[in-house]
Tab-separated table of C-alpha atoms in Angstrom:
chain	number	residue	atom	x	y	z
A	28	MET	CA	-26.874	-42.734	-30.294
A	29	ARG	CA	-27.111	-39.206	-30.011
A	30	ARG	CA	-24.695	-38.033	-28.169
A	31	THR	CA	-22.289	-39.891	-31.547
A	32	GLN	CA	-24.801	-38.788	-34.668
A	33	GLY	CA	-22.652	-37.313	-36.473
A	34	ALA	CA	-19.213	-37.660	-35.181
A	35	ASP	CA	-15.685	-38.685	-36.786
A	36	LEU	CA	-14.530	-41.220	-35.036
A	37	ALA	CA	-11.106	-40.946	-36.188
A	38	ALA	CA	-11.133	-37.741	-35.280
A	39	ALA	CA	-12.889	-38.174	-32.016
A	40	ARG	CA	-9.997	-40.829	-30.915
A	41	GLN	CA	-7.440	-37.935	-32.325
A	42	ALA	CA	-9.216	-35.448	-30.219
A	43	ALA	CA	-9.264	-37.620	-27.118
A	44	ALA	CA	-5.649	-38.690	-28.095
A	45	ASP	CA	-4.614	-35.276	-28.088
A	46	ALA	CA	-6.492	-34.365	-24.926
A	47	PRO	CA	-6.524	-36.545	-22.328
A	48	GLY	CA	-8.238	-34.729	-19.821
A	49	ASP	CA	-10.744	-32.787	-23.077
A	50	LEU	CA	-14.032	-33.679	-21.011
A	51	ASP	CA	-15.626	-33.141	-24.014
A	52	ALA	CA	-13.535	-35.710	-26.339
A	53	GLN	CA	-12.891	-38.535	-23.808
A	54	PRO	CA	-16.832	-39.171	-23.072
A	55	LEU	CA	-17.718	-38.763	-26.742
A	56	VAL	CA	-14.824	-41.515	-27.171
A	57	ALA	CA	-16.224	-43.844	-24.532
A	58	ASP	CA	-19.464	-43.450	-26.213
A	59	LEU	CA	-18.136	-44.857	-29.575
A	60	ASP	CA	-16.438	-47.570	-27.392
A	61	MET	CA	-20.405	-48.405	-26.074
A	62	LEU	CA	-21.807	-48.575	-30.023
A	63	GLY	CA	-18.613	-50.548	-30.688
A	64	GLY	CA	-19.137	-53.482	-27.966
A	65	HIS	CA	-15.721	-51.829	-26.589
A	66	VAL	CA	-17.540	-51.417	-23.031
A	67	GLU	CA	-14.601	-52.153	-20.722
A	68	ASP	CA	-12.737	-49.352	-22.729
A	69	ALA	CA	-15.838	-47.142	-22.554
A	70	PHE	CA	-15.501	-47.410	-19.131
A	71	THR	CA	-11.721	-47.271	-18.514
A	72	ARG	CA	-11.649	-44.098	-20.768
A	73	LEU	CA	-13.761	-42.256	-18.262
A	74	LEU	CA	-12.484	-43.908	-14.965
A	75	ASP	CA	-9.658	-42.661	-15.667
A	76	GLN	CA	-10.688	-38.713	-15.813
A	77	PRO	CA	-11.515	-38.258	-12.208
A	78	ARG	CA	-7.730	-38.410	-11.020
A	79	GLY	CA	-6.910	-35.067	-9.652
A	80	ALA	CA	-10.007	-33.435	-11.268
A	81	ASP	CA	-12.200	-30.823	-9.903
A	82	GLN	CA	-15.711	-31.717	-7.724
A	83	GLU	CA	-17.232	-30.674	-11.452
A	84	THR	CA	-15.645	-33.491	-13.598
A	85	LYS	CA	-16.143	-35.331	-11.650
A	86	ASP	CA	-19.707	-35.022	-11.235
A	87	ALA	CA	-20.017	-35.077	-15.339
A	88	VAL	CA	-17.559	-38.349	-14.975
A	89	ARG	CA	-20.078	-40.321	-13.083
A	90	THR	CA	-22.841	-38.821	-14.757
A	91	ARG	CA	-21.970	-40.281	-17.888
A	92	LEU	CA	-21.014	-43.744	-16.534
A	93	LEU	CA	-24.263	-43.795	-14.758
A	94	GLU	CA	-26.204	-43.316	-18.326
A	95	LEU	CA	-23.972	-46.284	-19.828
A	96	PHE	CA	-23.969	-48.100	-16.879
A	97	GLU	CA	-27.588	-47.839	-17.918
A	98	VAL	CA	-26.935	-48.867	-21.440
A	99	ALA	CA	-24.515	-52.122	-20.662
A	100	GLY	CA	-26.820	-53.238	-18.526
A	101	ALA	CA	-27.044	-53.762	-14.390
A	102	ASP	CA	-26.245	-57.688	-15.297
A	103	ASP	CA	-23.936	-56.964	-17.296
A	104	PRO	CA	-20.513	-58.368	-15.890
A	105	ARG	CA	-18.197	-55.449	-16.794
A	106	VAL	CA	-20.627	-52.858	-14.329
A	107	ALA	CA	-19.872	-54.221	-11.036
A	108	PRO	CA	-16.371	-54.039	-11.427
A	109	ALA	CA	-16.703	-50.349	-12.992
A	110	ARG	CA	-19.568	-48.725	-10.621
A	111	LYS	CA	-16.710	-50.144	-7.763
A	112	ARG	CA	-13.823	-48.514	-9.010
A	113	LEU	CA	-15.964	-45.556	-9.710
A	114	ALA	CA	-17.445	-45.024	-5.875
A	115	ASN	CA	-13.602	-45.699	-4.758
A	116	LEU	CA	-12.405	-42.848	-7.152
A	117	LEU	CA	-15.151	-40.670	-5.974
A	118	TYR	CA	-14.890	-41.474	-2.033
């Protein structure tokens, strides 16, 4: 919640749409999606980032996704497929 405090939803979404590879814009919108209950959208937004990315970007995406997995909870049925996809993308 702290990461989204004061964020303008429309501006954040526009920034993410304008710069699909922006590692600052995409995670913010993923956080906003989580807060809005759009868990799969949040996971997908981040899972689309590692393709062709450098290791630093992959690490940042992995870290953020692991945090969002915790927020959703291990019992959430959307977490296991997202974890599997993340593992496939990174390794």
